[in-house]
Coordinates of C-alpha atoms in Angstrom, one line a residue:
G91 CA 97.8 94.4 17.6
A92 CA 100.2 91.9 18.7
G93 CA 102.8 95.1 19.8
R94 CA 106.6 95.1 18.8
A95 CA 107.8 92.4 21.4
D96 CA 109.7 94.8 23.5
L97 CA 109.8 92.5 26.7
A98 CA 110.7 89.2 24.3
E99 CA 113.7 91.4 23.3
M100 CA 115.0 92.7 26.7
G101 CA 115.0 89.3 27.2
R102 CA 117.2 88.3 24.6
L103 CA 119.5 91.1 25.4
G104 CA 119.5 89.9 28.9
A105 CA 117.1 92.2 30.5
N106 CA 115.7 90.7 33.4
A107 CA 113.0 93.2 35.4
V108 CA 111.7 96.7 34.1
R109 CA 109.8 98.9 36.2
L110 CA 106.7 100.3 35.5
Y111 CA 105.9 104.3 36.3
S112 CA 102.0 104.0 36.0
W113 CA 99.6 101.0 36.4
R114 CA 96.5 102.2 37.3
A115 CA 94.1 98.6 37.6
G116 CA 90.4 99.3 37.2
S117 CA 91.3 102.1 34.9
G118 CA 89.4 100.2 32.0
R119 CA 92.8 98.8 30.8
N120 CA 93.7 95.1 30.5
H121 CA 97.2 94.2 32.1
E122 CA 97.0 90.6 31.9
P123 CA 98.4 90.1 28.7
F124 CA 101.3 92.6 29.5
L125 CA 102.0 90.0 32.2
E126 CA 101.8 86.9 30.3
A127 CA 104.3 88.6 28.1
A128 CA 106.8 89.2 31.1
V129 CA 106.4 85.7 32.5
A130 CA 107.1 84.4 29.3
A131 CA 110.1 86.5 28.3
D132 CA 111.0 85.6 32.2
V133 CA 111.5 89.4 32.3
A134 CA 110.0 90.7 36.4
V135 CA 108.0 93.2 36.8
A136 CA 108.3 96.6 39.5
L137 CA 104.9 97.7 39.7
P138 CA 104.0 101.4 41.2
I139 CA 102.3 102.8 43.4
D140 CA 101.9 105.8 42.0
N141 CA 102.5 109.4 43.7
W142 CA 99.2 110.4 43.1
L143 CA 97.8 107.1 44.4
V144 CA 100.0 108.0 47.7
H145 CA 98.5 111.7 48.1
C146 CA 95.1 110.7 47.3
L147 CA 94.8 107.8 49.8
S148 CA 95.5 110.9 53.0
H149 CA 94.1 113.9 51.2
A150 CA 91.2 112.8 49.1
E151 CA 89.2 115.8 49.8
A152 CA 92.0 117.8 47.6
Q153 CA 90.7 118.9 44.3
P154 CA 92.6 116.8 42.0
C155 CA 92.0 113.9 44.2
Q156 CA 88.6 113.5 44.2
A157 CA 87.7 111.9 41.4
L158 CA 90.3 109.3 42.2
D159 CA 89.4 106.3 44.3
A160 CA 93.0 105.3 45.4
A161 CA 92.2 102.9 48.0
A162 CA 90.0 101.1 45.5
A163 CA 93.0 101.7 42.8
I164 CA 95.5 100.2 44.9
S165 CA 93.3 97.2 45.7
A166 CA 93.3 96.4 42.1
S167 CA 96.5 96.8 41.0
V168 CA 97.2 93.9 43.6
S169 CA 94.4 92.0 42.5
E170 CA 95.6 92.3 39.0
A171 CA 99.1 91.2 40.0
R172 CA 97.9 88.6 42.4
P173 CA 97.6 85.7 39.5
H174 CA 101.1 86.6 37.9
A175 CA 102.9 87.0 41.3
C176 CA 106.0 85.4 40.3
A177 CA 106.2 87.9 37.9
I178 CA 106.6 90.8 40.0
A179 CA 109.6 91.9 41.3
A180 CA 108.8 94.4 43.8
W181 CA 106.8 97.4 44.6
V182 CA 107.4 100.7 44.2
V183 CA 105.8 102.8 46.4
G184 CA 106.2 106.4 45.4
T185 CA 109.4 108.2 43.2
E186 CA 111.0 111.0 45.3
Y187 CA 107.8 111.3 47.1
E188 CA 109.5 113.5 50.1
K189 CA 109.7 116.8 46.6
F190 CA 105.9 115.4 45.6
G191 CA 103.7 119.0 45.6
E192 CA 106.9 121.2 46.7
V193 CA 108.7 123.8 45.0
Q194 CA 111.2 124.0 48.6
P195 CA 110.5 121.0 49.9
T196 CA 111.5 120.9 54.2
V197 CA 112.2 118.3 56.8
A198 CA 108.7 119.5 58.3
S199 CA 107.4 118.6 54.7
V200 CA 109.0 115.6 54.7
Q201 CA 107.5 114.2 57.7
E202 CA 104.1 115.0 56.7
R203 CA 104.9 112.8 53.5
Q204 CA 106.2 110.5 55.7
R205 CA 102.5 110.1 57.1
D206 CA 101.6 109.4 53.6
L207 CA 104.0 107.0 53.0
E208 CA 102.8 104.8 55.8
Q209 CA 99.1 104.9 55.1
A210 CA 99.9 104.0 51.3
L211 CA 102.1 101.0 53.0
A212 CA 99.4 100.0 55.4
H213 CA 96.6 99.8 52.5
L214 CA 99.1 97.6 50.2
L215 CA 100.1 95.4 53.1
E216 CA 96.1 94.5 53.8
A217 CA 95.1 94.2 50.0
E218 CA 97.9 91.7 49.7
A219 CA 96.6 89.9 52.7
A220 CA 93.2 90.2 51.2
V221 CA 93.7 88.7 47.9
G222 CA 95.5 85.7 49.9
W223 CA 98.8 86.4 48.2
P224 CA 101.2 83.5 49.0
P225 CA 103.8 84.5 51.7
E226 CA 106.7 82.7 50.1
R227 CA 106.2 85.2 46.8
L228 CA 105.7 88.4 48.1
P229 CA 108.0 91.3 46.6
P230 CA 110.2 93.2 47.6
I231 CA 108.6 97.1 48.6
T232 CA 111.3 100.5 48.0
V233 CA 110.2 103.6 48.7
P234 CA 112.5 105.7 46.4
V235 CA 114.7 108.7 47.9
S236 CA 116.4 111.6 45.2
L237 CA 119.8 111.4 46.1
D238 CA 120.2 115.5 45.8
T239 CA 118.1 116.8 48.5
Y240 CA 119.2 117.3 52.4
L241 CA 116.0 116.8 54.1
S242 CA 116.9 115.3 57.6
E243 CA 117.6 116.7 60.9
R244 CA 119.2 113.3 61.8
C245 CA 121.5 113.0 58.4
P246 CA 121.6 116.7 57.3
T247 CA 124.8 116.1 55.3
L248 CA 123.3 112.5 53.5
R249 CA 122.9 112.2 50.4
G250 CA 119.1 111.5 50.3
S251 CA 119.3 112.1 53.8
A252 CA 114.7 111.6 53.3
A253 CA 116.0 108.0 53.8
C254 CA 116.6 108.7 57.4
E255 CA 113.2 109.7 58.1
F256 CA 111.3 107.6 55.8
Y257 CA 112.8 104.0 56.7
P258 CA 113.5 104.0 60.4
R259 CA 109.9 104.7 60.8
L260 CA 108.4 102.0 58.1
L261 CA 110.4 99.7 59.9
A262 CA 109.3 100.0 63.3
R263 CA 105.5 100.8 62.2
F264 CA 105.5 97.6 59.7
P265 CA 108.1 94.9 61.3
Q266 CA 106.2 92.3 58.8
L267 CA 108.9 94.4 55.9
A268 CA 112.1 93.1 57.7
G269 CA 113.5 91.0 54.8
R270 CA 111.3 92.9 52.0
L271 CA 112.1 96.7 52.4
L272 CA 114.9 97.7 50.0
L273 CA 116.6 101.0 50.2
G274 CA 115.2 102.8 47.1
L275 CA 117.4 105.8 45.2
Q276 CA 117.1 108.0 42.5
A277 CA 121.1 108.3 41.7
Y278 CA 122.0 110.9 39.2
L279 CA 125.6 111.3 39.8
P280 CA 128.6 110.4 37.9
G281 CA 130.0 106.8 38.3
P282 CA 133.3 107.2 40.4
D283 CA 131.0 109.3 42.6
L284 CA 128.6 107.0 42.6
R285 CA 130.7 103.7 43.3
R286 CA 132.5 105.8 46.6
L287 CA 128.3 106.6 47.7
L288 CA 127.6 102.9 47.7
Q289 CA 130.7 101.0 48.7
R290 CA 130.2 98.5 51.5
P291 CA 131.6 99.1 54.1
G292 CA 133.2 102.0 52.3
G293 CA 134.8 105.2 53.5
P294 CA 133.4 107.6 55.9
D295 CA 131.3 109.2 53.2
S296 CA 129.6 106.4 51.8
L297 CA 126.1 106.0 52.7
H298 CA 126.8 103.0 54.6
A299 CA 129.1 104.7 57.1
Q300 CA 126.8 107.7 57.1
L301 CA 123.5 106.4 57.9
L302 CA 125.7 103.9 60.7
A303 CA 127.4 107.2 62.5
A304 CA 122.9 108.6 62.3
G305 CA 122.6 105.6 64.8
L306 CA 120.6 103.9 61.7
P307 CA 122.2 100.3 61.4
E308 CA 118.5 99.3 60.6
V309 CA 118.7 101.0 57.6
A310 CA 122.5 100.5 56.6
A311 CA 121.9 96.8 56.4
L312 CA 119.0 97.1 53.7
P313 CA 120.2 96.1 49.9
T314 CA 120.2 98.5 48.5
L315 CA 117.9 99.4 44.5
L316 CA 119.2 101.8 42.0
T317 CA 115.5 103.2 40.8
E318 CA 116.5 105.3 38.7
V319 CA 120.2 106.3 37.0
G320 CA 121.8 108.9 35.4
S321 CA 123.2 111.9 34.5
V322 CA 122.2 115.5 36.0
E323 CA 123.9 117.4 33.3
P324 CA 123.8 116.0 29.6
T325 CA 126.8 114.8 27.4
S326 CA 127.9 116.1 24.3
P327 CA 128.4 112.8 22.0
A328 CA 132.2 114.6 21.9
A329 CA 132.8 114.9 25.2
A330 CA 131.0 111.3 25.8
A331 CA 133.6 109.6 23.2
A332 CA 136.6 111.8 24.7
E333 CA 135.5 110.7 28.2
L334 CA 135.3 106.9 27.3
E335 CA 138.9 107.3 25.6
Q336 CA 140.3 108.3 28.9
Q337 CA 138.3 105.1 30.6
K338 CA 139.7 103.1 28.1
Q339 CA 143.7 104.6 28.1
A340 CA 143.2 103.9 32.0
L341 CA 142.1 100.8 32.4
A342 CA 145.2 99.3 29.4
A343 CA 147.2 100.7 31.6
E344 CA 145.9 99.0 34.9
V345 CA 145.6 95.6 33.1
H346 CA 149.4 96.4 32.1
A347 CA 150.4 96.9 34.9
R348 CA 149.0 94.0 36.6
L349 CA 150.4 91.5 34.0
R350 CA 153.5 93.2 34.8
D351 CA 153.0 92.5 38.3
E352 CA 151.9 89.0 37.7
A353 CA 155.1 88.6 35.9
K354 CA 157.3 89.4 38.2
L355 CA 155.5 86.7 40.3
F356 CA 155.7 84.2 38.7
G357 CA 159.7 85.0 37.4
D358 CA 158.8 86.4 33.7
E359 CA 159.2 89.6 34.1
G360 CA 161.3 89.9 30.3
Q361 CA 158.1 88.7 29.1
T362 CA 156.1 91.4 27.0
G363 CA 153.0 90.2 27.8
D364 CA 151.6 91.0 24.2
G365 CA 150.4 87.6 23.2
G366 CA 153.4 86.4 21.7
G367 CA 155.1 82.7 22.3
G368 CA 157.1 81.8 25.0
G369 CA 154.0 82.9 27.4
G370 CA 153.8 84.3 30.5
G371 CA 152.8 82.5 33.5
C372 CA 149.6 84.2 34.2
C373 CA 147.9 83.3 31.7
G374 CA 146.9 80.1 33.8

């Protein structure tokens, strides 16, 4: 059928991109109408190379992988997306792959996952070249890591420290990714904590500062992409409303303080700033 016109509605609301978690071109599904609708709605699409494809590309002999030709599936995804290159926002390679298949991931298991990611990226780049993807339209690539793990000897206290393992090696092995690689983060933190973590240059606990301190300026320089944002602990409606009211009161106090300071600056300290006549100098 015609569907619900979700993409058009997203575009109407101002969304300009959508991330997908499963694609599997060549599985009998025709994604072309979706891509055409995305182009029409001016909504870009971030396409996945999902965890099973990354894993099975390197572990074809494993039981779950025997029925999946991961190499063919990745090539088919690239071929299917190629005619709609203008609509592809990014390739998302894996999702928190450092934890894939592990109850308790370790630094050693993360290093093994690194080898899987390198093989997946190598195949992705080969597939792009095979279909003649226009160089000027090559989409960004990101490998999202979780911010709730500490899995690196190099950055042991850094949230999302798997980035210290994955990204330097990817940049070293694939120099052609310079300008394409985005630092993907799966963020489940309260807003203030997330802002502090992502500030540039930020304080000593910021992601940027810690990557520099670890001797990874090439990773610190990467643009950051939040591939997931959420809250670890569900908030009740009442608690959410109370938090929103607190934020509104804090914002109102901040605005009032700024108006008062500006009134002093323009010599209008006697004005109340309530929008009445005789107005303050800050209105310009």
